[in-house]
Amino acid sequence: AQKITQTQPGMFVQEKEAVTLDCTYDTSDPSYGLFWYKQPSSGEMIFLIYQGSYDQQNATEGRYSLNFQKARKSANLVISASQLGDSAMYFCAMRNSGGSNYKLTFGKGTLLTVNP
Amino acid sequence: GAGVSQSPRYKVAKRGQDVALRCDPISGHVSLFWYQQALGQGPEFLTYFQNEAQLDKSGLPSDRFFAERPEGSVSTLKIQRTQQEDSAVYLCASSLGYWTSGSTDTQYFGPGTRLTVL
């Protein structure tokens, strides 16, 4: 069974600094996808970035980048130049390419607070 | 274009009442998902539709939970005889539904319905 672990319940960062949110995963499938979502207090899950298990390069989307270390089964999210609007819950999720390849399995999330 | 919408945004029910939660997916999206998010937790999968077919309902917690998508677009999640443990945020997500190699087929989420059972 797939499992996502986010060990940081909360993180604090100063505005304009970079922050890394940790995510480790466990799966026996060789093909899978990793996602990061942001959930502000309004409740909507906002897609941020995707990394495929066979992708050769780490994914980047604007200020977001994914530090993918396949051998260590980690997929940490790096947010550069933090902004006050980045304060939210962040969830790491995984989808396998096997039988139930549509389901997302989520971690428990990390609450990021950006201080002015 | 319009995103996934859900209604109502908030629902308070007395224990034992039936509730119906609505999801309008992104137009043209084949796949539709329901997730349940308990307080302080990540979302957990409930059920999955491909067009009007419910292909997986393995995550539904009990037979009091029922979901439908009769015309392959709007979906309704119904909870009968609500219990306090049903209190949670119910999230709906949709995706194009094409599971080709290299495709992210990202799931896009609605704002959720926060259900409180008293």
CSV table of C-alpha atoms in Angstrom, one decimal:
chain,number,residue,atom,x,y,z
A,1,ALA,CA,0.0,0.0,0.0
A,2,GLN,CA,1.1,3.5,-0.7
A,3,LYS,CA,2.0,5.8,2.2
A,4,ILE,CA,3.0,9.5,2.3
A,5,THR,CA,4.7,10.9,5.4
A,6,GLN,CA,5.0,14.6,6.1
A,7,THR,CA,7.0,14.9,9.4
A,8,GLN,CA,6.6,18.7,9.9
A,9,PRO,CA,3.3,19.6,11.4
A,10,GLY,CA,4.2,23.3,11.1
A,11,MET,CA,6.9,25.5,9.6
A,12,PHE,CA,7.7,29.2,9.9
A,13,VAL,CA,9.6,31.3,7.4
A,14,GLN,CA,10.4,35.0,7.0
A,15,GLU,CA,9.0,36.7,4.0
A,16,LYS,CA,11.3,36.6,1.0
A,17,GLU,CA,13.2,33.6,2.3
A,18,ALA,CA,13.2,30.1,0.9
A,19,VAL,CA,11.6,27.2,2.7
A,20,THR,CA,11.6,23.4,2.2
A,21,LEU,CA,8.7,21.2,3.1
A,22,ASP,CA,9.5,17.5,3.6
A,23,CYS,CA,7.7,14.6,2.0
A,24,THR,CA,8.7,10.9,2.0
A,25,TYR,CA,6.7,8.2,0.3
A,26,ASP,CA,6.5,4.4,0.3
A,27,THR,CA,5.4,2.4,-2.7
A,28,SER,CA,6.4,-0.9,-4.4
A,29,ASP,CA,5.3,0.3,-7.8
A,30,PRO,CA,8.0,1.4,-10.2
A,31,SER,CA,5.8,4.0,-11.9
A,32,TYR,CA,4.1,6.7,-9.9
A,33,GLY,CA,3.4,10.4,-9.7
A,34,LEU,CA,4.0,12.9,-6.9
A,35,PHE,CA,1.9,16.0,-6.4
A,36,TRP,CA,1.9,19.0,-4.1
A,37,TYR,CA,-1.2,20.9,-3.2
A,38,LYS,CA,-1.8,24.1,-1.3
A,39,GLN,CA,-4.9,24.4,0.9
A,40,PRO,CA,-5.5,28.0,2.2
A,41,SER,CA,-8.0,28.6,5.0
A,42,SER,CA,-10.8,28.9,2.3
A,43,GLY,CA,-10.5,25.1,1.9
A,44,GLU,CA,-9.8,24.6,-1.8
A,45,MET,CA,-7.0,22.3,-2.7
A,46,ILE,CA,-4.8,24.2,-5.2
A,47,PHE,CA,-2.5,22.1,-7.5
A,48,LEU,CA,1.1,23.4,-7.3
A,49,ILE,CA,3.5,20.9,-9.0
A,50,TYR,CA,3.9,17.4,-10.3
A,51,GLN,CA,6.9,15.0,-10.5
A,52,GLY,CA,6.8,11.7,-12.4
A,53,SER,CA,8.9,8.8,-11.2
A,54,TYR,CA,10.6,8.5,-14.5
A,55,ASP,CA,11.2,12.2,-15.0
A,56,GLN,CA,14.9,12.9,-15.4
A,57,GLN,CA,14.8,16.4,-14.1
A,58,ASN,CA,13.3,17.9,-10.9
A,59,ALA,CA,10.0,19.7,-11.6
A,60,THR,CA,9.8,23.5,-11.3
A,61,GLU,CA,6.8,25.8,-11.5
A,62,GLY,CA,7.6,29.5,-10.9
A,63,ARG,CA,8.6,29.8,-7.3
A,64,TYR,CA,8.0,26.1,-6.6
A,65,SER,CA,10.5,23.4,-7.2
A,66,LEU,CA,10.5,19.8,-6.2
A,67,ASN,CA,13.7,18.2,-4.8
A,68,PHE,CA,13.1,14.6,-6.0
A,69,GLN,CA,15.5,12.0,-4.6
A,70,LYS,CA,14.2,8.7,-5.9
A,71,ALA,CA,16.6,6.4,-4.0
A,72,ARG,CA,15.6,8.1,-0.7
A,73,LYS,CA,11.9,8.1,-1.7
A,74,SER,CA,11.7,11.8,-0.9
A,75,ALA,CA,9.9,14.6,-2.8
A,76,ASN,CA,10.5,17.8,-0.9
A,77,LEU,CA,8.8,21.1,-2.0
A,78,VAL,CA,11.0,24.1,-2.1
A,79,ILE,CA,9.3,27.5,-2.1
A,80,SER,CA,11.6,30.4,-3.0
A,81,ALA,CA,11.1,34.0,-2.0
A,82,SER,CA,8.2,33.3,0.3
A,83,GLN,CA,5.2,35.7,0.3
A,84,LEU,CA,2.6,36.3,2.9
A,85,GLY,CA,0.0,34.7,0.6
A,86,ASP,CA,2.0,31.4,0.8
A,87,SER,CA,0.7,30.9,4.4
A,88,ALA,CA,-1.5,27.7,4.1
A,89,MET,CA,-1.5,24.0,4.6
A,90,TYR,CA,0.6,22.0,2.1
A,91,PHE,CA,-0.1,18.5,1.2
A,92,CYS,CA,2.1,15.9,-0.6
A,93,ALA,CA,0.2,13.3,-2.5
A,94,MET,CA,1.0,10.2,-4.6
A,95,ARG,CA,-0.7,8.4,-7.4
A,96,ASN,CA,0.5,5.0,-8.6
A,97,SER,CA,0.3,3.8,-12.2
A,98,GLY,CA,-0.9,0.4,-11.2
A,99,GLY,CA,-4.5,-0.9,-10.8
A,100,SER,CA,-6.0,2.0,-8.7
A,101,ASN,CA,-4.0,4.5,-10.6
A,102,TYR,CA,-6.6,7.2,-10.2
A,103,LYS,CA,-6.5,7.5,-6.4
A,104,LEU,CA,-4.5,10.2,-4.7
A,105,THR,CA,-3.0,9.2,-1.3
A,106,PHE,CA,-2.2,12.3,0.8
A,107,GLY,CA,0.0,13.0,3.7
A,108,LYS,CA,-1.2,14.8,6.8
A,109,GLY,CA,0.1,18.1,5.7
A,110,THR,CA,2.4,20.9,6.9
A,111,LEU,CA,1.1,24.2,8.0
A,112,LEU,CA,3.3,27.0,6.7
A,113,THR,CA,3.3,30.4,8.2
A,114,VAL,CA,5.1,33.2,6.5
A,115,ASN,CA,6.1,36.1,8.8
A,116,PRO,CA,6.5,39.7,7.7
B,1,GLY,CA,-12.8,28.8,-17.3
B,2,ALA,CA,-14.9,27.8,-14.4
B,3,GLY,CA,-13.4,25.4,-11.8
B,4,VAL,CA,-15.0,22.7,-9.7
B,5,SER,CA,-17.9,24.0,-7.7
B,6,GLN,CA,-19.6,22.5,-4.7
B,7,SER,CA,-22.7,23.2,-2.8
B,8,PRO,CA,-23.6,23.9,-0.1
B,9,ARG,CA,-20.3,25.2,1.3
B,10,TYR,CA,-21.5,24.5,4.8
B,11,LYS,CA,-24.1,22.1,6.1
B,12,VAL,CA,-25.2,21.5,9.6
B,13,ALA,CA,-27.3,18.4,10.2
B,14,LYS,CA,-28.9,16.9,13.2
B,15,ARG,CA,-27.8,13.3,13.9
B,16,GLY,CA,-30.0,11.0,11.9
B,17,GLN,CA,-30.8,13.4,9.1
B,18,ASP,CA,-30.1,12.7,5.5
B,19,VAL,CA,-27.8,15.1,3.6
B,20,ALA,CA,-27.0,15.6,-0.1
B,21,LEU,CA,-23.8,17.3,-1.3
B,22,ARG,CA,-23.5,18.5,-4.9
B,23,CYS,CA,-20.4,18.7,-7.1
B,24,ASP,CA,-20.2,20.4,-10.5
B,25,PRO,CA,-17.0,19.3,-12.2
B,26,ILE,CA,-15.0,21.2,-14.8
B,27,SER,CA,-16.8,20.9,-18.1
B,28,GLY,CA,-15.4,18.0,-20.2
B,29,HIS,CA,-13.7,16.2,-17.4
B,30,VAL,CA,-14.4,12.5,-17.6
B,31,SER,CA,-13.2,11.6,-14.1
B,32,LEU,CA,-14.8,12.7,-10.8
B,33,PHE,CA,-13.6,11.9,-7.3
B,34,TRP,CA,-15.0,12.4,-3.8
B,35,TYR,CA,-12.6,12.7,-0.8
B,36,GLN,CA,-13.3,13.1,2.9
B,37,GLN,CA,-11.0,15.3,5.0
B,38,ALA,CA,-11.3,15.0,8.7
B,39,LEU,CA,-10.0,17.9,10.9
B,40,GLY,CA,-6.2,18.1,10.9
B,41,GLN,CA,-5.8,15.3,8.3
B,42,GLY,CA,-5.2,14.9,4.6
B,43,PRO,CA,-8.0,14.0,2.3
B,44,GLU,CA,-9.0,10.4,2.0
B,45,PHE,CA,-10.4,8.8,-1.1
B,46,LEU,CA,-14.1,7.8,-1.1
B,47,THR,CA,-15.2,7.0,-4.6
B,48,TYR,CA,-14.4,7.5,-8.3
B,49,PHE,CA,-16.5,7.9,-11.4
B,50,GLN,CA,-15.6,7.7,-15.0
B,51,ASN,CA,-18.4,9.4,-16.8
B,52,GLU,CA,-21.5,8.0,-15.3
B,53,ALA,CA,-19.9,4.7,-14.2
B,54,GLN,CA,-18.9,4.4,-10.6
B,55,LEU,CA,-15.7,2.3,-10.9
B,56,ASP,CA,-14.5,2.4,-7.4
B,57,LYS,CA,-16.5,2.9,-4.1
B,58,SER,CA,-14.0,1.2,-1.9
B,59,GLY,CA,-13.4,4.2,0.3
B,60,LEU,CA,-17.1,4.8,1.3
B,61,PRO,CA,-17.1,4.3,5.0
B,62,SER,CA,-20.4,2.6,5.3
B,63,ASP,CA,-23.6,1.7,3.4
B,64,ARG,CA,-25.0,5.0,4.6
B,65,PHE,CA,-22.9,6.7,2.0
B,66,PHE,CA,-24.1,6.7,-1.6
B,67,ALA,CA,-22.8,8.6,-4.6
B,68,GLU,CA,-24.2,9.1,-8.1
B,69,ARG,CA,-23.4,10.8,-11.4
B,70,PRO,CA,-26.3,9.9,-13.6
B,71,GLU,CA,-25.5,12.0,-16.7
B,72,GLY,CA,-21.7,11.9,-16.4
B,73,SER,CA,-21.4,15.5,-15.2
B,74,VAL,CA,-22.9,16.7,-11.9
B,75,SER,CA,-22.4,14.3,-9.0
B,76,THR,CA,-24.2,14.0,-5.7
B,77,LEU,CA,-22.9,12.4,-2.5
B,78,LYS,CA,-25.7,11.4,-0.2
B,79,ILE,CA,-25.2,10.4,3.4
B,80,GLN,CA,-28.2,8.8,5.1
B,81,ARG,CA,-28.9,8.8,8.9
B,82,THR,CA,-25.9,11.1,9.6
B,83,GLN,CA,-23.7,10.3,12.6
B,84,GLN,CA,-21.3,12.6,14.4
B,85,GLU,CA,-18.3,10.8,13.0
B,86,ASP,CA,-19.5,11.9,9.5
B,87,SER,CA,-18.5,15.5,10.4
B,88,ALA,CA,-15.7,16.4,7.9
B,89,VAL,CA,-15.0,18.4,4.8
B,90,TYR,CA,-16.1,16.6,1.7
B,91,LEU,CA,-14.0,17.5,-1.4
B,92,CYS,CA,-14.9,16.8,-5.0
B,93,ALA,CA,-12.2,16.7,-7.7
B,94,SER,CA,-12.3,16.2,-11.4
B,95,SER,CA,-9.7,15.4,-14.1
B,96,LEU,CA,-9.6,14.9,-17.8
B,97,GLY,CA,-9.3,11.2,-17.2
B,98,TYR,CA,-6.7,10.2,-19.7
B,99,TRP,CA,-4.1,8.0,-18.1
B,100,THR,CA,-1.5,8.1,-20.8
B,101,SER,CA,2.1,7.8,-20.1
B,102,GLY,CA,3.6,11.1,-19.1
B,103,SER,CA,0.3,12.7,-18.5
B,104,THR,CA,-0.2,14.1,-15.0
B,105,ASP,CA,-4.0,14.0,-15.4
B,106,THR,CA,-4.1,16.4,-12.5
B,107,GLN,CA,-7.1,16.4,-10.2
B,108,TYR,CA,-8.6,19.8,-9.7
B,109,PHE,CA,-10.5,20.3,-6.4
B,110,GLY,CA,-13.5,22.2,-5.5
B,111,PRO,CA,-13.8,24.3,-2.3
B,112,GLY,CA,-15.4,21.5,-0.3
B,113,THR,CA,-18.5,21.2,1.8
B,114,ARG,CA,-18.0,21.4,5.5
B,115,LEU,CA,-20.5,19.0,7.2
B,116,THR,CA,-21.2,19.3,10.9
B,117,VAL,CA,-23.4,16.7,12.5
B,118,LEU,CA,-24.8,17.7,15.9
